[in-house]
PDB file of C-alpha atoms and ligand atoms in Angstrom:
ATOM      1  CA  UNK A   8     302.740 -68.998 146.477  1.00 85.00           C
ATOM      2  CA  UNK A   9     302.037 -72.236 147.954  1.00 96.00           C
ATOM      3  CA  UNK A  10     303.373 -72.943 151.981  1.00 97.00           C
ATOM      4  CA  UNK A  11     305.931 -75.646 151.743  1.00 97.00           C
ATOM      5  CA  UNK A  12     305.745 -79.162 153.318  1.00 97.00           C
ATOM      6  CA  UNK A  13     308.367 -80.636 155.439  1.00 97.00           C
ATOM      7  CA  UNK A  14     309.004 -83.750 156.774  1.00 97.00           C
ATOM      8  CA  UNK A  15     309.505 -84.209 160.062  1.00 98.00           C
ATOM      9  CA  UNK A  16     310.265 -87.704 161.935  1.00 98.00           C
ATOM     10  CA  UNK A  17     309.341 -87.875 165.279  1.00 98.00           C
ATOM     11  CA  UNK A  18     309.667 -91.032 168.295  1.00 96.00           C
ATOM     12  CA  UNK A  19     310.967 -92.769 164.515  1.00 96.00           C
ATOM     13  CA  UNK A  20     307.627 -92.018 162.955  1.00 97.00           C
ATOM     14  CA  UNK A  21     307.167 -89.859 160.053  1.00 97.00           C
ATOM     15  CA  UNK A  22     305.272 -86.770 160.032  1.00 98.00           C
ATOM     16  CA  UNK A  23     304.555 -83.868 157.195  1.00 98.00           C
ATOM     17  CA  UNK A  24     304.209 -80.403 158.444  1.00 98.00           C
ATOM     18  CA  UNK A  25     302.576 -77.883 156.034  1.00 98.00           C
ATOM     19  CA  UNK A  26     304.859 -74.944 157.254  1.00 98.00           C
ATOM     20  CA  UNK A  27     302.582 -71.828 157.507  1.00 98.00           C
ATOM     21  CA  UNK A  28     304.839 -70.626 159.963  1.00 98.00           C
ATOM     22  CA  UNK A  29     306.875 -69.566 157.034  1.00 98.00           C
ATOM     23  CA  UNK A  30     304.647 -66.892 155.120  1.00 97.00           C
ATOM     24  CA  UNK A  31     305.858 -64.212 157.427  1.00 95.00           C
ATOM     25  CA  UNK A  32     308.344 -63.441 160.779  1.00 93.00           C
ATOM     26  CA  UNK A  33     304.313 -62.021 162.172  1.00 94.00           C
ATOM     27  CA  UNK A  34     301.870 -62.731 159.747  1.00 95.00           C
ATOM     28  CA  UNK A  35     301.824 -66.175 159.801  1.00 95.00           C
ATOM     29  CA  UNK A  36     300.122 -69.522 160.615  1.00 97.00           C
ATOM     30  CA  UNK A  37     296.323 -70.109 160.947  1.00 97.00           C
ATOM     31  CA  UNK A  38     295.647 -65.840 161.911  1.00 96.00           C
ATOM     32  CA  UNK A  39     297.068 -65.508 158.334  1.00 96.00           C
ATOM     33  CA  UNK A  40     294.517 -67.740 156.993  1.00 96.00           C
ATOM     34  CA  UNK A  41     291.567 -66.375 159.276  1.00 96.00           C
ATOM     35  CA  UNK A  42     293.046 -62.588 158.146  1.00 96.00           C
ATOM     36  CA  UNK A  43     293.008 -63.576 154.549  1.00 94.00           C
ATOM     37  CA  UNK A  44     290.140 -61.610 153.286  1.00 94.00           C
ATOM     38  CA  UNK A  45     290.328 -58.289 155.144  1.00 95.00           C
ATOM     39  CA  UNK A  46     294.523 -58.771 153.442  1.00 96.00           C
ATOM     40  CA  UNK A  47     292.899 -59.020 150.045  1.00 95.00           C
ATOM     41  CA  UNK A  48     291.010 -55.290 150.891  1.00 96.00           C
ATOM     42  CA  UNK A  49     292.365 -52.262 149.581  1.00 98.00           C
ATOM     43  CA  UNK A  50     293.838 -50.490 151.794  1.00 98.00           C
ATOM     44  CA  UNK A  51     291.158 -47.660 151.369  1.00 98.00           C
ATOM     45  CA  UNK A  52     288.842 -49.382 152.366  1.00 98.00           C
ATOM     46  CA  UNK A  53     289.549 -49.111 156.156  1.00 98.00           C
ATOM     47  CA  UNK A  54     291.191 -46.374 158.501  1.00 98.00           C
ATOM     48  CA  UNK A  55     291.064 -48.246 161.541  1.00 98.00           C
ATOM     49  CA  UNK A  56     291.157 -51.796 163.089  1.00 97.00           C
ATOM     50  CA  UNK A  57     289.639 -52.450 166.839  1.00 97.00           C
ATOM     51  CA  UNK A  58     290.686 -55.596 168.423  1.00 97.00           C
ATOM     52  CA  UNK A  59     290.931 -57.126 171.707  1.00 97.00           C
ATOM     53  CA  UNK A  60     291.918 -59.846 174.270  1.00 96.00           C
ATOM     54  CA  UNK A  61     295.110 -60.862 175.602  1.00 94.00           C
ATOM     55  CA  UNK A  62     297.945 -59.215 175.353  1.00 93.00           C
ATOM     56  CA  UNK A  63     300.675 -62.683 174.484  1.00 91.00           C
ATOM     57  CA  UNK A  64     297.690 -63.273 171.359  1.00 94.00           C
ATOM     58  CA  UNK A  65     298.907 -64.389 168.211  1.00 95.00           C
ATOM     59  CA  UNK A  66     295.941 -63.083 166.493  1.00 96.00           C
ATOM     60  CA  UNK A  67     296.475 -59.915 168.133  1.00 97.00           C
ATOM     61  CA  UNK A  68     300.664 -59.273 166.613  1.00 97.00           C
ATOM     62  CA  UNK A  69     298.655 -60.818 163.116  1.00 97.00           C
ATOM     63  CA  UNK A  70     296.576 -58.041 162.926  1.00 97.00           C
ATOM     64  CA  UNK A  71     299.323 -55.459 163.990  1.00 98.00           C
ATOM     65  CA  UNK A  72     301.507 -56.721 161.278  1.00 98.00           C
ATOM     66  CA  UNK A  73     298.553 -56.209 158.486  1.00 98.00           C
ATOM     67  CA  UNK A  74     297.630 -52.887 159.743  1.00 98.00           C
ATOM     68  CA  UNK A  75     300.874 -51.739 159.833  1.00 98.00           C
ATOM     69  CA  UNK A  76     300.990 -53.114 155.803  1.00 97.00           C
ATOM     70  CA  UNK A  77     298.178 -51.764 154.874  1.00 98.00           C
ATOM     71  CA  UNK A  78     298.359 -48.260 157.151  1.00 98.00           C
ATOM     72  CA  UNK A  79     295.516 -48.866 158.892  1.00 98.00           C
ATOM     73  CA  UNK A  80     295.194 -47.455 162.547  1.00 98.00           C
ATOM     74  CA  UNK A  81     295.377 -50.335 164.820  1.00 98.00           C
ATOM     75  CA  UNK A  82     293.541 -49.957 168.632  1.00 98.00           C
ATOM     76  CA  UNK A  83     293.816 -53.097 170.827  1.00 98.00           C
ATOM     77  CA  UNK A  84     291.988 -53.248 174.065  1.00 98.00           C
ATOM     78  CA  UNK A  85     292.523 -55.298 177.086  1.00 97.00           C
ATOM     79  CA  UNK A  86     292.507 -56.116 180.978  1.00 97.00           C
ATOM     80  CA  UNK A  87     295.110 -54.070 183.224  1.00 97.00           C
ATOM     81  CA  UNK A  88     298.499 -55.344 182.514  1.00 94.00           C
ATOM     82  CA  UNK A  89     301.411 -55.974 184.607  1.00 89.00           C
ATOM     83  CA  UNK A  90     304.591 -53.622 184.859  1.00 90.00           C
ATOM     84  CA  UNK A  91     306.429 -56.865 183.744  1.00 86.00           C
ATOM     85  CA  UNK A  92     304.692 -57.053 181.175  1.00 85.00           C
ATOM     86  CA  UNK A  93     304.867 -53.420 179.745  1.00 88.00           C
ATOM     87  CA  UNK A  94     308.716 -53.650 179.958  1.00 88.00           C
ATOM     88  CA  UNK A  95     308.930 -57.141 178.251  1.00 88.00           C
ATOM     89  CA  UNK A  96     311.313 -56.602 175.432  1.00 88.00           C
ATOM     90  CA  UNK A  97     310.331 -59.393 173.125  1.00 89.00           C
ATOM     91  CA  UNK A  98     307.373 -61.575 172.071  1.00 92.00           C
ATOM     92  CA  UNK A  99     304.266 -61.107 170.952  1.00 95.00           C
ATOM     93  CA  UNK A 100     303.181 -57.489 172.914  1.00 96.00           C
ATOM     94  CA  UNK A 101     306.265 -56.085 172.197  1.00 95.00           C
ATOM     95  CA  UNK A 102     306.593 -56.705 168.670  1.00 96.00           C
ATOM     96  CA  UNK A 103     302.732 -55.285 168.084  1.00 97.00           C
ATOM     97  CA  UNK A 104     303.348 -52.064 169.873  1.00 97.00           C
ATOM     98  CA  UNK A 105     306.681 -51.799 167.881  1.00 97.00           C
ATOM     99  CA  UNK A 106     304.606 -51.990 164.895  1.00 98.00           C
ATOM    100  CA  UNK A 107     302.605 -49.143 165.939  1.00 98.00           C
ATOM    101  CA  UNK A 108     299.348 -50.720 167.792  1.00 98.00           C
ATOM    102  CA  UNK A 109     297.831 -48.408 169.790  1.00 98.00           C
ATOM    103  CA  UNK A 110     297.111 -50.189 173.510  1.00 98.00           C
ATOM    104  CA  UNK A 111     294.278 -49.148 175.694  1.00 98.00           C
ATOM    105  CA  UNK A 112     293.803 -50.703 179.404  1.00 97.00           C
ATOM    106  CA  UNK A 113     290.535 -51.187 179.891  1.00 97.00           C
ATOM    107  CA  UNK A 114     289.540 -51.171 183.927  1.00 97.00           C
ATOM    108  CA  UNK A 115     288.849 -55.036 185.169  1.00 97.00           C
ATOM    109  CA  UNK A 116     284.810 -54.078 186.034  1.00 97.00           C
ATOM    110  CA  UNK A 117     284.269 -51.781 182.824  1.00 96.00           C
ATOM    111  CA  UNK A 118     286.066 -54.794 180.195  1.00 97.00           C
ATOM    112  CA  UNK A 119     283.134 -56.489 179.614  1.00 96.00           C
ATOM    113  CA  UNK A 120     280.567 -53.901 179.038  1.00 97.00           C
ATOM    114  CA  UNK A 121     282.789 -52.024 176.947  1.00 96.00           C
ATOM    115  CA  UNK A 122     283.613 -54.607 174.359  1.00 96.00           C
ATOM    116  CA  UNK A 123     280.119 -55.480 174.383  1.00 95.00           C
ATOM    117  CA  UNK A 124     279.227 -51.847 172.691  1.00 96.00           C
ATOM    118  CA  UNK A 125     282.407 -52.110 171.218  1.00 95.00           C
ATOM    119  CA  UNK A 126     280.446 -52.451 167.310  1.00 92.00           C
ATOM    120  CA  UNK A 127     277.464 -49.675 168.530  1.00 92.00           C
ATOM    121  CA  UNK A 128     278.436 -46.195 166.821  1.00 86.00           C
ATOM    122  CA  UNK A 129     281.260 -47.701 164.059  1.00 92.00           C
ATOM    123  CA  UNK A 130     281.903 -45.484 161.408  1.00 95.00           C
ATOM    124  CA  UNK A 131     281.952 -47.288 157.723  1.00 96.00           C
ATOM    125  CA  UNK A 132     285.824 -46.788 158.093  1.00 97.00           C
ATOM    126  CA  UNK A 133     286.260 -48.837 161.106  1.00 97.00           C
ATOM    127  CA  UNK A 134     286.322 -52.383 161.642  1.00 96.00           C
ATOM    128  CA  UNK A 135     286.206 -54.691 164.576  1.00 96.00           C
ATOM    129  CA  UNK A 136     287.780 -58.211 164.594  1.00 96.00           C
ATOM    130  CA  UNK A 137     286.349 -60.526 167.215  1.00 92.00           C
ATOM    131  CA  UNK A 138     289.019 -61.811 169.794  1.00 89.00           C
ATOM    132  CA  UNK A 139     290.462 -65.006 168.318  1.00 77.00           C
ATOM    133  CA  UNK A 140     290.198 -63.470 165.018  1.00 77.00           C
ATOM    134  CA  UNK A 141     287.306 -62.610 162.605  1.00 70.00           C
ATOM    135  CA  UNK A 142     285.349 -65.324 162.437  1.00 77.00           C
ATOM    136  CA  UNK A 143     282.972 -65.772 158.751  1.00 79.00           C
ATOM    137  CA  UNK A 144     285.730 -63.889 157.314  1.00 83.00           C
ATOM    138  CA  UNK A 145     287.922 -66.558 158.165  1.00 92.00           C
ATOM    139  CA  UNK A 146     286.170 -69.017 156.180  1.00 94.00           C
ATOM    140  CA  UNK A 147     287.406 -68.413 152.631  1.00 95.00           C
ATOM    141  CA  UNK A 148     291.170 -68.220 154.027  1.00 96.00           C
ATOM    142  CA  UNK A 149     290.851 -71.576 154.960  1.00 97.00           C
ATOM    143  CA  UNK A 150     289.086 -72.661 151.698  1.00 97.00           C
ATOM    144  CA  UNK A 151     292.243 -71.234 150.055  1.00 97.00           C
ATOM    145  CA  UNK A 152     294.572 -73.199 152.439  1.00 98.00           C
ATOM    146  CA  UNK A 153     292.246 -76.504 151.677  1.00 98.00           C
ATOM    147  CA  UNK A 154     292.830 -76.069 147.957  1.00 98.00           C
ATOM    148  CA  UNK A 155     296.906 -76.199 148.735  1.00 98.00           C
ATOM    149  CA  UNK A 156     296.709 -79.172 150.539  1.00 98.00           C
ATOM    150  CA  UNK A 157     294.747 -81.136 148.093  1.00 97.00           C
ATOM    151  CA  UNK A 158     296.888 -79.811 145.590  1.00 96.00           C
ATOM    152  CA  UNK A 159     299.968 -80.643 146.865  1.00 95.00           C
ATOM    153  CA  UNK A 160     298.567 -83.872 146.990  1.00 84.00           C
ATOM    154  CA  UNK A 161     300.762 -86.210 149.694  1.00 89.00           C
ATOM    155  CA  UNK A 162     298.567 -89.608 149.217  1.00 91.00           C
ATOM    156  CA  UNK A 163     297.943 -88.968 152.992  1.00 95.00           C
ATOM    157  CA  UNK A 164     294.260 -89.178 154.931  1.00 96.00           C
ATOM    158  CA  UNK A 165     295.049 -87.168 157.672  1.00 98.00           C
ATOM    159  CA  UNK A 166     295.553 -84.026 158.828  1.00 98.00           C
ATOM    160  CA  UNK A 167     295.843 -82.303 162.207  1.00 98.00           C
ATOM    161  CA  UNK A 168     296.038 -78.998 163.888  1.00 98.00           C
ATOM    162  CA  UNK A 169     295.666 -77.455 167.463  1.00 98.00           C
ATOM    163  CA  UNK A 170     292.101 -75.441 168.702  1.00 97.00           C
ATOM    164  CA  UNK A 171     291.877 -72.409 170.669  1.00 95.00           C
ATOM    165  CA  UNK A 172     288.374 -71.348 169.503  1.00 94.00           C
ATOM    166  CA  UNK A 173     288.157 -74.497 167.142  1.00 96.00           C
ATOM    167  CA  UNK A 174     287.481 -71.767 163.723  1.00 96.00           C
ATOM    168  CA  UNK A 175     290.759 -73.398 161.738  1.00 97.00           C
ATOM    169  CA  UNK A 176     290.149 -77.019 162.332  1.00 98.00           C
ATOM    170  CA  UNK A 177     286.187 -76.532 161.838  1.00 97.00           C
ATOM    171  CA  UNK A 178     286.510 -74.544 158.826  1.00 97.00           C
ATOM    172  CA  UNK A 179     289.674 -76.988 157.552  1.00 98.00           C
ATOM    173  CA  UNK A 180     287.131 -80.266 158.434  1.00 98.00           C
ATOM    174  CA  UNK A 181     284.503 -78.263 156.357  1.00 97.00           C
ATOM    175  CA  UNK A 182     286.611 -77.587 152.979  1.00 98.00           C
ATOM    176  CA  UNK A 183     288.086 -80.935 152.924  1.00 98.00           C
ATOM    177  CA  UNK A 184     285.573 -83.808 153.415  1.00 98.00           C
ATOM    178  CA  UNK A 185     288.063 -86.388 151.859  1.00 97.00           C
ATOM    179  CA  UNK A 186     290.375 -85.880 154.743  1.00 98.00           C
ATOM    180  CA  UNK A 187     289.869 -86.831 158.370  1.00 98.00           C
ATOM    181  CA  UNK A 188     290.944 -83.676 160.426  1.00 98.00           C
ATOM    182  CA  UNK A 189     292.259 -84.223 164.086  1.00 98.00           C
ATOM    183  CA  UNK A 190     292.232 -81.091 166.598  1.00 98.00           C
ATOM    184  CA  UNK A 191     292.571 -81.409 170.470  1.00 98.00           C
ATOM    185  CA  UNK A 192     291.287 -78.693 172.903  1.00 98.00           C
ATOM    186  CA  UNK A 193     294.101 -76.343 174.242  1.00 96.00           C
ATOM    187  CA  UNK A 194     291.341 -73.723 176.224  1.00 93.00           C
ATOM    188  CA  UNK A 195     288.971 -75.787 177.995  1.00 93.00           C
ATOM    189  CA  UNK A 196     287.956 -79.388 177.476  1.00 95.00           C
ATOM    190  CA  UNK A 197     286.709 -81.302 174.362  1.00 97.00           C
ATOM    191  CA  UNK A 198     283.041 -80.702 175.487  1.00 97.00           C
ATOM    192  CA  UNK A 199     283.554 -76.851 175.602  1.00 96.00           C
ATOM    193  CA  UNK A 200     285.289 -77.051 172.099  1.00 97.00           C
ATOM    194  CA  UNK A 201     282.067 -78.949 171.078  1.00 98.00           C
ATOM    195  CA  UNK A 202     280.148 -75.764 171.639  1.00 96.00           C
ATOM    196  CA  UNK A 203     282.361 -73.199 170.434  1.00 94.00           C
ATOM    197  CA  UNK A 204     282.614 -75.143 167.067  1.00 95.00           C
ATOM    198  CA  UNK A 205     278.589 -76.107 167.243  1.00 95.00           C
ATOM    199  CA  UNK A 206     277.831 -71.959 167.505  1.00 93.00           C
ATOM    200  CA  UNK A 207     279.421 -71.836 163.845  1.00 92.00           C
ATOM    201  CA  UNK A 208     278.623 -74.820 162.553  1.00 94.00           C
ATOM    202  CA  UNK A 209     277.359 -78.253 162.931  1.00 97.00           C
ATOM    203  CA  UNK A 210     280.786 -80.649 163.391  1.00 98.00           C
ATOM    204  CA  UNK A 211     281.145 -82.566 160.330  1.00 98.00           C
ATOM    205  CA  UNK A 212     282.162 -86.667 160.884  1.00 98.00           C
ATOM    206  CA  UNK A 213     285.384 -85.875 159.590  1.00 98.00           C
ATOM    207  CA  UNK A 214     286.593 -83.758 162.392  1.00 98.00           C
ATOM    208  CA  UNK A 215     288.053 -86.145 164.691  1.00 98.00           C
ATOM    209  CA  UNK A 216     288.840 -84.306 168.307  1.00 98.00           C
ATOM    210  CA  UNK A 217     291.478 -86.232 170.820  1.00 98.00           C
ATOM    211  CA  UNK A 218     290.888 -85.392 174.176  1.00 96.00           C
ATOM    212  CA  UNK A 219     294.530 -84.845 175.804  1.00 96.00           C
ATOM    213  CA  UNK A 220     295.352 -87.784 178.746  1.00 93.00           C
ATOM    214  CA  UNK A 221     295.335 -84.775 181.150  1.00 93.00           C
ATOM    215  CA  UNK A 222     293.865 -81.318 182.057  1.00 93.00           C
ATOM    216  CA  UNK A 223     295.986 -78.709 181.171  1.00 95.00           C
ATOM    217  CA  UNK A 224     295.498 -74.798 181.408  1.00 95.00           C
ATOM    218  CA  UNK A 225     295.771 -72.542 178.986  1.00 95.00           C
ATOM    219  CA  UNK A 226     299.125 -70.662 178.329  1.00 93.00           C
ATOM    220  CA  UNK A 227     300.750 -72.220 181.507  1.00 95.00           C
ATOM    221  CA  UNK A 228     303.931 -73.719 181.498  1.00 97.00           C
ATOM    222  CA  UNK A 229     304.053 -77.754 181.767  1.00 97.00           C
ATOM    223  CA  UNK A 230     307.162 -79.569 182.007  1.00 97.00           C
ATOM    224  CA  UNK A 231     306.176 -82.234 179.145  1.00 97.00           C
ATOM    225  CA  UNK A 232     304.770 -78.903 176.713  1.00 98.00           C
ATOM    226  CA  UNK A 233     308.837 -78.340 176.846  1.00 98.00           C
ATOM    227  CA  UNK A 234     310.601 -80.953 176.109  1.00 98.00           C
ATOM    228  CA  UNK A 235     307.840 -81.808 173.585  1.00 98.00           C
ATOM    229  CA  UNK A 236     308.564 -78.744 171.867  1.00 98.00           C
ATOM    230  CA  UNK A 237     312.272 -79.067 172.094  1.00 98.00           C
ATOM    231  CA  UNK A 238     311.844 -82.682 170.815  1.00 98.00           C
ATOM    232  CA  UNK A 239     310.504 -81.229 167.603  1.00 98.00           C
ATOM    233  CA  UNK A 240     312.964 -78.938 167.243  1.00 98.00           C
ATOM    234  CA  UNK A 241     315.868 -80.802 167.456  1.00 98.00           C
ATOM    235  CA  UNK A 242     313.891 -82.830 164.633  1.00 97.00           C
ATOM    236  CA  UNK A 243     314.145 -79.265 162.566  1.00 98.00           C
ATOM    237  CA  UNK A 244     310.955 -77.347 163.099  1.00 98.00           C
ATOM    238  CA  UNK A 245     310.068 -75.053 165.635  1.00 98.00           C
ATOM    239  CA  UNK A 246     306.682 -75.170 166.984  1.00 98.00           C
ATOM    240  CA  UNK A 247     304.700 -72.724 169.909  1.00 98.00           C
ATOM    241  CA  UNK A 248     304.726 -73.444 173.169  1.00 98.00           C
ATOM    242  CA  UNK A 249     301.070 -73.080 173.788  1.00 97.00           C
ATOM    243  CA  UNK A 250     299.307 -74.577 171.237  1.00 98.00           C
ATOM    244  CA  UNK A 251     301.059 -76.890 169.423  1.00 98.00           C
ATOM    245  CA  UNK A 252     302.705 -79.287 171.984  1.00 98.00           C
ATOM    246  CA  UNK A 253     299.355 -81.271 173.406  1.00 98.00           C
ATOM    247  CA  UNK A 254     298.095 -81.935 169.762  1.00 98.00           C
ATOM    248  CA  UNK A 255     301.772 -83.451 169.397  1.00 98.00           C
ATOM    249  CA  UNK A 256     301.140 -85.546 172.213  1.00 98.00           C
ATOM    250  CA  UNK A 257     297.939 -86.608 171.509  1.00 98.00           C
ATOM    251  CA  UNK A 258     299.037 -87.609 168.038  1.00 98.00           C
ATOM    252  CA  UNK A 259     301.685 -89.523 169.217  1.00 98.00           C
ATOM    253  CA  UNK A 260     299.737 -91.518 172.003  1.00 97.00           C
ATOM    254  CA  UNK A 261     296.581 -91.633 170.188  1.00 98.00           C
ATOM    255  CA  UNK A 262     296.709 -91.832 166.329  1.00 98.00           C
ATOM    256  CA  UNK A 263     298.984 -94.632 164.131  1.00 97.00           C
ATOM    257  CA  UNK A 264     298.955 -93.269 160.721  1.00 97.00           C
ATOM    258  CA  UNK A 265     300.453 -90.806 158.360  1.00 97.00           C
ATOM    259  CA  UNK A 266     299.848 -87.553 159.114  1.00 98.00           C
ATOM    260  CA  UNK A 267     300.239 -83.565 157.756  1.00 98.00           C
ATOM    261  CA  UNK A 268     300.338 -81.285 160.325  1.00 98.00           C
ATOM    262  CA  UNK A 269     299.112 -77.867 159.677  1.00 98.00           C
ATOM    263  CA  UNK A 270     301.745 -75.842 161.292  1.00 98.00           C
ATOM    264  CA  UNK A 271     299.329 -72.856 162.929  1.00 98.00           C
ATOM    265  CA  UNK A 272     302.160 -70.454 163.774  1.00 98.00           C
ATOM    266  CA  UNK A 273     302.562 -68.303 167.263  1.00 97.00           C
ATOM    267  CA  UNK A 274     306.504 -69.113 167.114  1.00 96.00           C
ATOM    268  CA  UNK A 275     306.386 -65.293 167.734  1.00 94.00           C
ATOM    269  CA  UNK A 276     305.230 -65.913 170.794  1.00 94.00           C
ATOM    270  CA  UNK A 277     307.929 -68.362 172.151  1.00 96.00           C
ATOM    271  CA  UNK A 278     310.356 -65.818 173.503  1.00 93.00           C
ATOM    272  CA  UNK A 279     307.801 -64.951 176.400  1.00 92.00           C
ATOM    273  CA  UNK A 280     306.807 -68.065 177.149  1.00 95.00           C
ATOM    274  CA  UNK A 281     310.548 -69.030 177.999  1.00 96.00           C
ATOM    275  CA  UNK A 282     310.987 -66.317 179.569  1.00 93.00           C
ATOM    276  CA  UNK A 283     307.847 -67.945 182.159  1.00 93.00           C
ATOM    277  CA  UNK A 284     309.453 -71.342 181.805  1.00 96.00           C
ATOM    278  CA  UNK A 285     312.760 -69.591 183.320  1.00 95.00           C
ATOM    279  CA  UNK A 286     311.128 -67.814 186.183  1.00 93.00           C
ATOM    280  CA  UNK A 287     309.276 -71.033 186.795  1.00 94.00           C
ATOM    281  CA  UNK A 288     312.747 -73.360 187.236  1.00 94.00           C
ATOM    282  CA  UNK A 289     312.069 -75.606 184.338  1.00 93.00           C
ATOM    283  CA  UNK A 290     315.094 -73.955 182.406  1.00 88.00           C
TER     284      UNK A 290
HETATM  285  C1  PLP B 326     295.138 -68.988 167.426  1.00 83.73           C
HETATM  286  C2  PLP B 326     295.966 -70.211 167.399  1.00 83.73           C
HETATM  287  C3  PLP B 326     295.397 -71.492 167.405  1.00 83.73           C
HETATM  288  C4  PLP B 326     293.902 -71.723 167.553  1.00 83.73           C
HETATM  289  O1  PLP B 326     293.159 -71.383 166.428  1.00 83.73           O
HETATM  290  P1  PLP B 326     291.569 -71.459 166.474  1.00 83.73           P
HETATM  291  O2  PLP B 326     291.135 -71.178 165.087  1.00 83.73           O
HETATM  292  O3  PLP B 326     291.104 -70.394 167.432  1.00 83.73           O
HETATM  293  O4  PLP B 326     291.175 -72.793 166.955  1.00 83.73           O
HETATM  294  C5  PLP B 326     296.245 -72.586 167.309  1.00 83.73           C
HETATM  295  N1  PLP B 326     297.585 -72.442 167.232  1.00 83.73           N
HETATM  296  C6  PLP B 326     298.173 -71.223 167.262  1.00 83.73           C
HETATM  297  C7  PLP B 326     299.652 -71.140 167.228  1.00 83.73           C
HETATM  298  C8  PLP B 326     297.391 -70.074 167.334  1.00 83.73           C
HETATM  299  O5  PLP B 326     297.971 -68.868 167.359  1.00 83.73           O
END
């Protein structure tokens, strides 16, 4: 079962979008592909899943969703959260929990230290997924992802898709050397993406990375992130909020060609980032 493609025309250029946000309502996009081989292990295999980071994560409502599938005890750590955010009664947080994740609160000055031990003492039955997602795991998931694309075939020589830690479009680059891949930073600049990428693997020439016109800060709401993402909506695809609206405008100010866009989910995650464009004014 292959993702389908879409078109998708955009400032009257064309665009294909490889819709990944389609395999599931919160299993989907590029933390299905990184998730793909612990989702081919029997269910046996496991009794537990320890994960942690931030609490709006995509990866983190991906894993929830596959525990909960394969009834595997799910723990997520993290930092203090707000009373806001406990009571939130959509996006990401609230749909994990509601699919049974267990939540601990870790104090601010114990976090680090305690994620750091986080893999001393595991019992064969447990199994920790780095924040982000699990990482040389992730690998084959995108090999199987590569294979659809070439097979699918669209006479195109591009492809594109947004970086947190830079894993998809590095492992994407990697498993498709005929294609040039384009990325864009969306947590720090291009130069910090450079090293997360280099610590897995050397950047291949095909991986292409568009530095965005201006600094932006992760997971905050911008004006032009908005009405990018409403732009592509109202052209019949909806997008994140976080992620997916700089790569758009890099694309669009930066590349002239035909291009498939590898759709890398986290629409899960939209209903809580209105709800911060609302309190912010901008709706
Ligand atoms: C996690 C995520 C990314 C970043 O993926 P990396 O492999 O960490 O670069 C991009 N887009 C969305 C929607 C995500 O959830």
């Amino acid at each position: 079962m292959y993702s389908p493609i879409s078109e998708l025309y955009v400032d009257g250029r064309r665009f294909y979008v490889k819709r990944d946000d389609l395999i599931d309502p919160f299993l989907a996009g590029n933390k299905y592909r990184k998730l793909y081989t612990l989702l081919q292990t029997p269910p046996q295999k496991f009794k537990t899943v320890i994960s942690y980071g931030g609490t709006q994560s995509n990866a983190m409502l991906a894993i929830a969703a596959m525990c909960k599938n394969k009834g595997w005890e799910f723990i997520y750590y993290t930092k203090p959260l707000s009373t806001t955010q406990k009571d939130e009664k959509g996006g990401n947080f609230y749909h994990a929990k509601r699919l049974g994740m267990k939540h601990i609160e870790l104090a601010n000055d114990l976090y680090r230290d305690f994620i750091a031990s986080l893999r001393l003492n595991l019992d064969e039955e447990t199994f920790v997924i780095d924040q982000g997602g699990a990482v040389e795991e992730a690998r084959l998931g995108l090999e199987v992802l590569a294979k659809e694309i070439r097979e699918q075939n669209l006479h195109l020589k591009s492809l594109a898709t947004p970086s947190g830690t830079g894993t998809t479009a590095l492992f994407l680059a990697l498993s498709l050397p005929e294609y040039r891949v384009y990325t864009t930073p969306c947590v720090g600049d291009a130069d910090y993406l450079r090293e997360q990428m280099s610590a897995l693997h050397e950047i291949p020439k095909n991986l292409t990375i568009l530095e965005p016109k201006k600094k932006y800060h992760f997971a905050k709401p911008y004006i032009e992130f908005l009405e990018m993402q409403q732009k592509l909506l109202s052209g019949g695809v909806e997008f994140d909020l976080i992620y997916a609206p700089g790569m758009w405008r890099a694309l669009l100010e930066q590349t002239d060609e035909e291009i498939l866009y590898i759709h890398s989910g986290g629409v899960s995650g939209n209903e809580s980032m209105l709800q911060r464009y609302k309190q912010k004014g901008f709706i």
